């Protein structure tokens, strides 16, 4: 449930900050909703009014971080950048925004892989896809027409794989993840250019089908998921 009053928003923010403190001090596993509520000075039922689980708290944190990433990238993405440059910007800002919360990496992945998705998840994924659409739409030259519609979703799925690597990256300052992000950008951009060739475009379709089949319902396009629920 999303609070619509100023007081409600302040209470939710206070619970989120308290939860992050508990996670940092006691660890994610050891921090119960009861502990978070007590530390925040609210009743357990009141805490559940705003967040129905610890996963919901982490999901809201991830939404805030994706919103911040979107804000940063909007200022950096511009018509005239190459596709490679735009991809590199989004990857770089994703890792930079997430950096202070690396200890929550496994919890983030648990939320992303959850079979139960709510409005917060759909909102977050909508932001991610909107960002990748901007990456494609403002790239110059434009990617091949045959893959232009599906390319944002492809990039979104690749970014999920990069986040999974980052979440379990034990190297200092996630050095391996940063190196992978830098190396991925030109490879994806070159692959997109080669998709002008029918045989490579067919390969792109095969890769998309493979990624979709392994991603499952938890990583379906949010608009598709909401339609599925309505039906």
XYZ file of N, CA and C in Angstrom:
693
model
N 0.851 -1.189 0.000
C 0.000 0.000 0.000
C 0.882 1.233 0.000
N 0.602 2.170 -0.872
C 1.423 3.370 -0.996
C 0.802 4.516 -0.203
N 1.443 5.049 0.814
C 0.889 6.175 1.576
C 0.824 7.417 0.712
N -0.319 8.156 0.809
C -0.483 9.333 -0.043
C -0.317 10.629 0.734
N -0.260 10.560 2.062
C -0.102 11.773 2.856
C 1.372 12.038 3.111
N 1.659 13.288 3.475
C 3.037 13.661 3.791
C 3.547 12.855 4.974
N 2.697 12.693 5.989
C 3.079 11.922 7.170
C 3.339 10.463 6.804
N 2.483 9.916 5.946
C 2.666 8.532 5.531
C 3.960 8.321 4.775
N 4.290 9.251 3.879
C 5.542 9.153 3.127
C 6.749 9.266 4.056
N 6.622 10.136 5.077
C 7.722 10.302 6.034
C 7.908 9.024 6.861
N 6.806 8.405 7.257
C 6.880 7.159 8.036
C 7.504 6.041 7.209
N 7.113 5.944 5.954
C 7.682 4.924 5.081
C 9.184 5.139 4.898
N 9.581 6.397 4.693
C 11.000 6.712 4.533
C 11.776 6.386 5.807
N 11.169 6.661 6.966
C 11.819 6.365 8.244
C 11.989 4.857 8.420
N 10.980 4.089 8.049
C 11.076 2.628 8.132
C 12.161 2.102 7.192
N 12.243 2.675 6.008
C 13.266 2.255 5.047
C 14.659 2.541 5.587
N 14.873 3.740 6.123
C 16.177 4.096 6.687
C 16.530 3.197 7.870
N 15.544 2.920 8.734
C 15.771 2.051 9.898
C 16.130 0.648 9.452
N 15.427 0.152 8.434
C 15.708 -1.193 7.929
C 17.130 -1.283 7.387
N 17.572 -0.261 6.656
C 18.933 -0.268 6.116
C 19.961 -0.280 7.240
N 19.668 0.452 8.319
C 20.571 0.448 9.478
C 20.628 -0.933 10.105
N 19.463 -1.569 10.258
C 19.415 -2.921 10.826
C 20.157 -3.910 9.939
N 19.964 -3.806 8.634
C 20.645 -4.713 7.707
C 22.156 -4.550 7.820
N 22.603 -3.299 7.938
C 24.041 -3.018 8.010
C 24.638 -3.521 9.322
N 23.904 -3.400 10.412
C 24.434 -3.760 11.728
C 24.286 -5.250 12.036
N 23.144 -5.840 11.657
C 22.859 -7.224 12.055
C 22.827 -8.201 10.888
N 22.848 -7.683 9.673
C 22.744 -8.548 8.511
C 21.305 -8.690 8.071
N 21.121 -8.993 6.803
C 19.775 -9.082 6.234
C 18.983 -10.230 6.845
N 19.595 -11.379 6.972
C 18.898 -12.557 7.486
C 18.427 -12.372 8.921
N 19.248 -11.719 9.733
C 18.960 -11.601 11.160
C 18.005 -10.453 11.485
N 17.737 -9.609 10.549
C 16.874 -8.444 10.795
C 15.434 -8.793 10.446
N 14.613 -8.961 11.465
C 13.211 -9.298 11.251
C 12.367 -8.033 11.134
N 11.164 -8.169 10.635
C 10.242 -7.046 10.568
C 9.934 -6.519 11.964
N 9.868 -7.422 12.942
C 9.604 -6.998 14.320
C 10.741 -6.098 14.826
N 11.983 -6.511 14.547
C 13.142 -5.716 14.969
C 13.132 -4.341 14.295
N 12.837 -4.332 13.021
C 12.801 -3.064 12.281
C 11.728 -2.151 12.854
N 10.558 -2.705 13.137
C 9.465 -1.906 13.686
C 9.839 -1.329 15.046
N 10.446 -2.168 15.892
C 10.844 -1.697 17.228
C 11.868 -0.584 17.139
N 12.856 -0.768 16.251
C 13.889 0.258 16.099
C 13.305 1.554 15.542
N 12.276 1.446 14.720
C 11.659 2.629 14.123
C 10.651 3.289 15.054
N 10.297 2.588 16.142
C 9.351 3.158 17.097
C 7.910 3.093 16.643
N 7.578 2.063 15.843
C 6.191 1.882 15.399
C 5.762 0.454 15.716
N 4.483 0.209 15.707
C 3.984 -1.139 15.970
C 4.273 -2.035 14.774
N 4.286 -3.339 15.018
C 4.552 -4.280 13.935
C 3.468 -4.177 12.858
N 2.216 -4.048 13.284
C 1.125 -3.933 12.311
C 1.274 -2.665 11.472
N 1.770 -1.610 12.105
C 1.981 -0.348 11.382
C 3.095 -0.514 10.349
N 4.138 -1.247 10.722
C 5.236 -1.492 9.780
C 4.737 -2.300 8.584
N 3.886 -3.304 8.868
C 3.351 -4.134 7.784
C 2.379 -3.353 6.895
N 1.843 -2.269 7.400
C 0.954 -1.440 6.592
C 1.728 -0.828 5.414
N 2.983 -0.510 5.670
C 3.801 0.129 4.639
C 4.621 -0.873 3.827
N 5.115 -1.921 4.470
C 5.916 -2.941 3.791
C 5.456 -4.308 4.284
N 5.018 -5.171 3.389
C 4.488 -6.460 3.833
C 5.568 -7.512 4.074
N 6.838 -7.164 3.851
C 7.934 -8.103 4.095
C 9.267 -7.376 3.977
N 10.338 -8.052 4.396
C 11.675 -7.482 4.200
C 11.978 -7.339 2.717
N 11.492 -8.306 1.924
C 11.729 -8.242 0.487
C 11.104 -6.993 -0.117
N 9.933 -6.587 0.427
C 9.284 -5.375 -0.068
C 10.128 -4.142 0.237
N 10.791 -4.154 1.391
C 11.677 -3.039 1.748
C 12.852 -2.971 0.770
N 13.456 -4.116 0.513
C 14.579 -4.164 -0.430
C 14.108 -3.772 -1.829
N 12.909 -4.212 -2.195
C 12.361 -3.852 -3.499
C 12.164 -2.357 -3.637
N 11.736 -1.707 -2.560
C 11.549 -0.254 -2.603
C 12.893 0.464 -2.678
N 13.891 -0.064 -1.968
C 15.238 0.501 -2.067
C 15.735 0.408 -3.502
N 15.522 -0.744 -4.121
C 15.973 -0.939 -5.495
C 15.238 0.007 -6.445
N 13.958 0.260 -6.180
C 13.214 1.229 -6.988
C 13.839 2.611 -6.865
N 14.184 3.023 -5.652
C 14.813 4.329 -5.448
C 16.141 4.430 -6.194
N 16.913 3.333 -6.170
C 18.217 3.343 -6.836
C 18.060 3.396 -8.349
N 17.080 2.666 -8.887
C 16.844 2.714 -10.335
C 16.345 4.098 -10.763
N 15.553 4.730 -9.917
C 15.095 6.083 -10.222
C 16.269 7.048 -10.263
N 17.207 6.880 -9.323
C 18.402 7.722 -9.304
C 19.279 7.454 -10.528
N 19.415 6.187 -10.907
C 20.188 5.860 -12.097
C 19.560 6.505 -13.333
N 18.232 6.437 -13.426
C 17.526 7.030 -14.561
C 17.776 8.536 -14.620
N 17.722 9.194 -13.445
C 17.950 10.636 -13.385
C 19.355 10.989 -13.869
N 20.340 10.220 -13.419
C 21.721 10.485 -13.826
C 21.910 10.273 -15.322
N 21.364 9.170 -15.820
C 21.575 8.833 -17.229
C 20.859 9.802 -18.162
N 19.704 10.311 -17.754
C 18.972 11.272 -18.581
C 19.837 12.483 -18.905
N 20.716 12.842 -17.978
C 21.581 14.004 -18.178
C 22.786 13.671 -19.066
N 23.099 12.387 -19.182
C 24.301 11.983 -19.914
C 24.004 11.450 -21.311
N 22.811 10.853 -21.467
C 22.433 10.314 -22.768
C 21.967 11.464 -23.650
N 22.447 11.475 -24.857
C 22.034 12.544 -25.753
C 22.074 12.078 -27.191
N 21.205 12.669 -27.995
C 21.189 12.308 -29.402
C 22.538 12.645 -30.012
N 23.134 11.689 -30.650
C 24.459 11.877 -31.221
C 25.462 10.899 -30.654
N 25.188 10.382 -29.441
C 26.049 9.340 -28.885
C 25.912 8.065 -29.700
N 26.970 7.308 -29.772
C 26.873 5.992 -30.401
C 26.144 5.037 -29.463
N 25.680 3.933 -30.004
C 25.022 2.923 -29.180
C 25.983 2.415 -28.119
N 27.217 2.190 -28.493
C 28.218 1.726 -27.531
C 28.380 2.703 -26.374
N 28.465 3.996 -26.679
C 28.636 5.008 -25.638
C 27.435 5.035 -24.702
N 26.219 4.938 -25.266
C 25.013 4.949 -24.430
C 24.940 3.731 -23.520
N 25.283 2.570 -24.053
C 25.263 1.347 -23.240
C 26.277 1.461 -22.104
N 27.458 1.958 -22.427
C 28.504 2.105 -21.404
C 28.059 3.055 -20.289
N 27.376 4.132 -20.660
C 26.894 5.095 -19.662
C 25.925 4.427 -18.691
N 24.967 3.679 -19.217
C 23.954 3.050 -18.361
C 24.577 1.990 -17.465
N 25.459 1.170 -18.017
C 26.141 0.156 -17.198
C 26.953 0.817 -16.082
N 27.705 1.836 -16.448
C 28.570 2.514 -15.474
C 27.745 3.128 -14.345
N 26.676 3.831 -14.695
C 25.854 4.485 -13.675
C 25.118 3.468 -12.812
N 24.756 2.335 -13.391
C 24.099 1.287 -12.604
C 25.018 0.800 -11.489
N 26.254 0.499 -11.836
C 27.207 0.014 -10.841
C 27.548 1.103 -9.835
N 27.643 2.347 -10.298
C 27.989 3.440 -9.397
C 26.874 3.703 -8.376
N 25.630 3.682 -8.835
C 24.500 3.915 -7.929
C 24.352 2.773 -6.923
N 24.602 1.552 -7.369
C 24.445 0.387 -6.503
C 25.625 0.195 -5.550
N 26.764 0.813 -5.862
C 28.009 0.548 -5.143
C 27.892 0.572 -3.613
N 27.245 1.577 -3.006
C 27.190 1.599 -1.535
C 26.368 0.449 -0.934
N 25.619 -0.265 -1.786
C 24.710 -1.289 -1.282
C 25.111 -2.692 -1.742
N 26.401 -2.881 -1.971
C 26.843 -4.181 -2.475
C 26.521 -5.314 -1.513
N 26.519 -5.025 -0.205
C 26.197 -6.068 0.771
C 24.777 -6.595 0.587
N 23.922 -5.795 -0.044
C 22.546 -6.225 -0.282
C 22.389 -6.944 -1.614
N 23.497 -7.184 -2.320
C 23.429 -7.790 -3.646
C 22.588 -9.052 -3.701
N 22.846 -10.051 -2.841
C 22.027 -11.266 -2.864
C 20.559 -10.993 -2.586
N 20.275 -10.045 -1.680
C 18.878 -9.691 -1.388
C 18.220 -9.051 -2.607
N 18.969 -8.210 -3.332
C 18.450 -7.620 -4.558
C 18.073 -8.724 -5.553
N 18.956 -9.707 -5.710
C 18.691 -10.786 -6.660
C 17.492 -11.619 -6.226
N 17.323 -11.804 -4.917
C 16.165 -12.531 -4.416
C 14.868 -11.819 -4.802
N 14.879 -10.496 -4.695
C 13.704 -9.710 -5.077
C 13.459 -9.821 -6.579
N 14.513 -9.700 -7.384
C 14.365 -9.737 -8.836
C 13.877 -11.088 -9.328
N 14.221 -12.149 -8.601
C 13.841 -13.499 -9.025
C 12.545 -13.971 -8.386
N 11.961 -13.121 -7.547
C 10.752 -13.519 -6.839
C 9.619 -13.788 -7.817
N 8.847 -14.837 -7.530
C 7.695 -15.171 -8.377
C 6.518 -14.243 -8.113
N 6.507 -13.583 -6.951
C 5.423 -12.665 -6.594
C 5.886 -11.243 -6.849
N 5.357 -10.643 -7.879
C 5.745 -9.298 -8.285
C 4.605 -8.334 -7.980
N 4.922 -7.139 -7.463
C 3.885 -6.175 -7.129
C 4.058 -4.900 -7.943
N 3.278 -3.870 -7.572
C 3.307 -2.615 -8.330
C 4.678 -1.962 -8.290
N 5.393 -2.100 -7.155
C 6.735 -1.521 -7.045
C 7.679 -2.154 -8.057
N 7.581 -3.479 -8.205
C 8.427 -4.184 -9.171
C 8.114 -3.732 -10.602
N 6.825 -3.625 -10.912
C 6.428 -3.192 -12.254
C 6.906 -1.766 -12.525
N 6.831 -0.911 -11.500
C 7.292 0.474 -11.653
C 8.789 0.523 -11.907
N 9.541 -0.282 -11.137
C 10.991 -0.305 -11.298
C 11.376 -0.815 -12.689
N 10.746 -1.891 -13.110
C 11.083 -2.470 -14.404
C 10.664 -1.540 -15.541
N 9.560 -0.802 -15.333
C 9.159 0.182 -16.329
C 10.202 1.268 -16.500
N 10.804 1.694 -15.382
C 11.878 2.693 -15.430
C 13.083 2.136 -16.180
N 13.436 0.893 -15.883
C 14.593 0.279 -16.538
C 14.384 0.194 -18.052
N 13.200 -0.265 -18.463
C 12.933 -0.398 -19.892
C 12.867 0.962 -20.579
N 12.316 1.963 -19.889
C 12.270 3.308 -20.470
C 13.685 3.837 -20.716
N 14.579 3.527 -19.804
C 15.969 3.964 -19.952
C 16.623 3.290 -21.146
N 16.403 1.996 -21.293
C 17.008 1.281 -22.417
C 16.391 1.705 -23.748
N 15.124 2.098 -23.737
C 14.524 2.623 -24.972
C 15.193 3.930 -25.373
N 15.510 4.746 -24.382
C 16.205 6.006 -24.686
C 17.593 5.720 -25.241
N 18.261 4.714 -24.692
C 19.588 4.318 -25.190
C 19.521 4.012 -26.681
N 18.490 3.273 -27.072
C 18.350 2.866 -28.480
C 17.870 4.029 -29.342
N 16.857 4.739 -28.883
C 16.249 5.801 -29.706
C 17.195 6.963 -29.970
N 18.100 7.248 -29.034
C 18.975 8.407 -29.190
C 20.360 8.040 -29.710
N 20.574 6.767 -30.016
C 21.870 6.347 -30.566
C 21.976 6.783 -32.025
N 23.162 7.188 -32.412
C 23.427 7.567 -33.794
C 24.714 6.912 -34.263
N 24.670 6.148 -35.354
C 23.464 5.884 -36.148
C 22.484 4.987 -35.402
N 21.225 5.015 -35.808
C 20.224 4.164 -35.184
C 20.545 2.694 -35.440
N 20.246 1.820 -34.483
C 20.440 0.387 -34.702
C 19.577 -0.100 -35.859
N 19.890 -1.241 -36.431
C 19.109 -1.765 -37.556
C 17.621 -1.853 -37.226
N 16.781 -1.501 -38.192
C 15.337 -1.464 -37.982
C 14.787 -2.825 -37.565
N 15.372 -3.896 -38.085
C 14.864 -5.232 -37.813
C 14.945 -5.654 -36.351
N 15.840 -5.029 -35.564
C 15.968 -5.391 -34.154
C 15.664 -4.215 -33.223
N 15.329 -3.065 -33.810
C 15.209 -1.843 -33.000
C 14.126 -1.969 -31.934
N 13.014 -2.610 -32.260
C 11.920 -2.739 -31.302
C 12.302 -3.640 -30.137
N 13.033 -4.725 -30.393
C 13.361 -5.711 -29.361
C 14.667 -5.411 -28.639
N 15.474 -4.506 -29.188
C 16.789 -4.247 -28.613
C 16.727 -3.719 -27.173
N 15.801 -2.811 -26.813
C 15.752 -2.369 -25.416
C 15.528 -3.513 -24.437
N 14.645 -4.426 -24.790
C 14.401 -5.574 -23.903
C 15.628 -6.481 -23.832
N 16.305 -6.657 -24.960
C 17.536 -7.440 -24.969
C 18.565 -6.822 -24.025
N 18.732 -5.507 -24.108
C 19.685 -4.813 -23.251
C 19.275 -4.910 -21.784
N 17.979 -4.850 -21.532
C 17.467 -4.978 -20.167
C 17.824 -6.350 -19.589
N 17.622 -7.400 -20.373
C 17.932 -8.749 -19.907
C 19.441 -8.927 -19.690
N 20.241 -8.344 -20.581
C 21.696 -8.407 -20.400
C 22.092 -7.674 -19.117
N 21.450 -6.526 -18.868
C 21.779 -5.764 -17.653
C 21.434 -6.557 -16.395
N 20.393 -7.377 -16.457
C 20.050 -8.236 -15.322
C 21.167 -9.253 -15.066
N 21.740 -9.785 -16.124
C 22.839 -10.733 -15.969
C 24.066 -10.042 -15.389
N 24.320 -8.821 -15.825
C 25.444 -8.057 -15.279
C 25.228 -7.792 -13.795
N 23.997 -7.488 -13.406
C 23.715 -7.235 -11.992
C 23.927 -8.492 -11.166
N 23.584 -9.646 -11.724
C 23.801 -10.905 -11.019
C 25.282 -11.137 -10.763
N 26.115 -10.819 -11.752
C 27.566 -10.931 -11.576
C 28.034 -9.963 -10.495
N 27.525 -8.720 -10.553
C 27.902 -7.701 -9.563
C 27.503 -8.118 -8.151
N 26.333 -8.707 -7.996
C 25.807 -9.053 -6.672
C 26.718 -10.029 -5.926
N 27.409 -10.891 -6.662
C 28.260 -11.906 -6.031
C 29.743 -11.677 -6.330
N 30.073 -10.464 -6.757
C 31.457 -10.120 -7.090
C 32.209 -9.761 -5.807
N 33.173 -10.583 -5.438
C 33.926 -10.364 -4.206
C 35.222 -9.594 -4.432
N 35.493 -9.194 -5.668
C 36.718 -8.440 -5.941
C 36.610 -7.035 -5.367
N 37.751 -6.417 -5.111
C 37.772 -5.089 -4.511
C 37.043 -4.079 -5.388
N 36.092 -3.337 -4.769
C 35.250 -2.352 -5.446
C 34.562 -2.945 -6.684
N 34.310 -4.249 -6.626
C 33.639 -4.964 -7.720
C 34.366 -4.736 -9.055
N 35.683 -4.872 -8.987
C 36.530 -4.597 -10.148
C 36.156 -5.476 -11.346
N 35.853 -6.741 -11.092
C 35.520 -7.653 -12.201
C 34.230 -7.216 -12.902
N 33.246 -6.801 -12.120
C 31.978 -6.366 -12.713
C 32.176 -5.120 -13.564
N 32.990 -4.191 -13.070
C 33.256 -2.973 -13.828
C 33.964 -3.288 -15.141
N 34.923 -4.200 -15.082
C 35.648 -4.587 -16.294
C 34.711 -5.260 -17.292
N 33.811 -6.101 -16.779
C 32.851 -6.774 -17.653
C 31.927 -5.760 -18.315
N 31.454 -4.768 -17.559
C 30.563 -3.750 -18.111
C 31.243 -2.987 -19.244
N 32.522 -2.642 -19.051
C 33.272 -1.914 -20.083
C 33.444 -2.772 -21.330
N 33.720 -4.058 -21.123
C 33.951 -4.957 -22.259
C 32.663 -5.299 -22.998
N 31.540 -5.331 -22.292
C 30.272 -5.720 -22.914
C 29.762 -4.684 -23.906
N 29.940 -3.413 -23.589
C 29.353 -2.346 -24.413
C 29.752 -2.445 -25.891
N 31.048 -2.533 -26.226
C 31.398 -2.607 -27.648
C 30.960 -3.917 -28.298
N 30.953 -5.006 -27.529
C 30.528 -6.296 -28.096
C 29.055 -6.236 -28.497
N 28.207 -5.693 -27.617
C 26.786 -5.589 -27.918
C 26.553 -4.651 -29.099
N 27.278 -3.528 -29.116
C 27.115 -2.554 -30.208
C 27.507 -3.163 -31.558
N 28.599 -3.916 -31.572
C 29.021 -4.557 -32.821
C 28.024 -5.622 -33.257
N 27.492 -6.357 -32.297
C 26.481 -7.372 -32.594
C 25.250 -6.718 -33.222
N 24.857 -5.562 -32.670
C 23.690 -4.859 -33.202
C 23.918 -4.427 -34.650
N 25.103 -3.912 -34.948
C 25.416 -3.497 -36.319
C 25.366 -4.684 -37.275
N 25.905 -5.812 -36.840
C 25.922 -7.008 -37.688
C 24.529 -7.575 -37.934
N 23.567 -7.160 -37.101
C 22.192 -7.640 -37.277
C 21.541 -7.086 -38.539
N 22.244 -6.204 -39.267
C 21.769 -5.790 -40.585
C 21.789 -6.984 -41.542
N 22.630 -7.963 -41.246
C 22.709 -9.169 -42.057
C 21.625 -10.144 -41.615
N 20.848 -10.697 -42.521
C 19.742 -11.592 -42.154
C 20.160 -12.754 -41.265
N 21.321 -13.344 -41.534
C 21.742 -14.503 -40.754
C 22.043 -14.107 -39.310
N 22.601 -12.922 -39.115
C 22.894 -12.455 -37.755
C 21.606 -12.022 -37.066
N 20.689 -11.407 -37.804
C 19.396 -11.017 -37.227
C 18.629 -12.247 -36.755
N 18.758 -13.322 -37.490
C 18.136 -14.579 -37.067
C 18.764 -15.086 -35.777
N 20.077 -14.909 -35.655
C 20.768 -15.298 -34.432
C 20.291 -14.448 -33.252
N 20.071 -13.150 -33.498
C 19.556 -12.268 -32.457
C 18.207 -12.779 -31.949
N 17.337 -13.187 -32.878
C 16.026 -13.723 -32.493
C 16.179 -14.970 -31.647
N 17.109 -15.830 -32.028
C 17.340 -17.061 -31.262
C 17.842 -16.745 -29.857
N 18.747 -15.782 -29.762
C 19.287 -15.399 -28.452
C 18.189 -14.812 -27.575
N 17.326 -13.968 -28.154
C 16.215 -13.386 -27.404
C 15.291 -14.470 -26.866
N 14.969 -15.447 -27.699
C 14.093 -16.536 -27.265
C 14.734 -17.332 -26.141
N 16.041 -17.541 -26.237
C 16.751 -18.272 -25.198
C 16.752 -17.489 -23.892
N 17.021 -16.184 -23.972
C 17.041 -15.352 -22.772
C 15.657 -15.262 -22.144
N 14.624 -15.165 -22.970
C 13.258 -15.100 -22.453
C 12.874 -16.398 -21.748
N 13.280 -17.518 -22.327
C 12.909 -18.811 -21.740
C 13.604 -19.043 -20.414
N 14.820 -18.513 -20.252
C 15.539 -18.699 -18.994
C 15.178 -17.645 -17.964
N 14.711 -16.465 -18.454
C 14.341 -15.396 -17.526
C 13.078 -15.743 -16.757
N 12.073 -16.299 -17.439
C 10.849 -16.684 -16.760
C 9.934 -15.506 -16.501
N 8.852 -15.798 -15.807
C 7.813 -14.787 -15.558
C 8.313 -13.635 -14.727
N 9.299 -13.890 -13.848
C 9.784 -12.829 -12.954
C 10.458 -11.707 -13.705
N 10.908 -11.981 -14.964
C 11.585 -10.944 -15.727
C 10.842 -10.637 -17.025
N 9.548 -10.956 -17.054
C 8.741 -10.614 -18.206
C 8.535 -9.115 -18.247
N 8.287 -8.599 -19.455
C 7.985 -7.182 -19.578
C 6.857 -6.844 -18.620
N 7.008 -5.794 -17.780
C 5.996 -5.483 -16.776
C 4.613 -5.246 -17.355
N 4.521 -4.650 -18.541
C 3.215 -4.420 -19.140
C 2.551 -5.748 -19.508
N 3.361 -6.709 -19.966
C 2.834 -8.026 -20.277
C 2.358 -8.736 -19.023
N 3.137 -8.582 -17.923
C 2.790 -9.250 -16.674
C 1.476 -8.709 -16.112
N 1.285 -7.389 -16.194
C 0.046 -6.791 -15.698
C -1.140 -7.247 -16.538
N -0.955 -7.384 -17.844
C -2.010 -7.890 -18.691
C -2.352 -9.323 -18.366
N -1.324 -10.123 -18.046
C -1.539 -11.522 -17.692
C -2.349 -11.624 -16.396
N -2.038 -10.744 -15.428
C -2.772 -10.750 -14.175
C -4.222 -10.359 -14.402
N -4.450 -9.375 -15.279
C -5.815 -8.912 -15.530
C -6.670 -9.985 -16.170
N -6.014 -10.818 -16.988
C -6.760 -11.878 -17.668
C -6.967 -13.095 -16.767
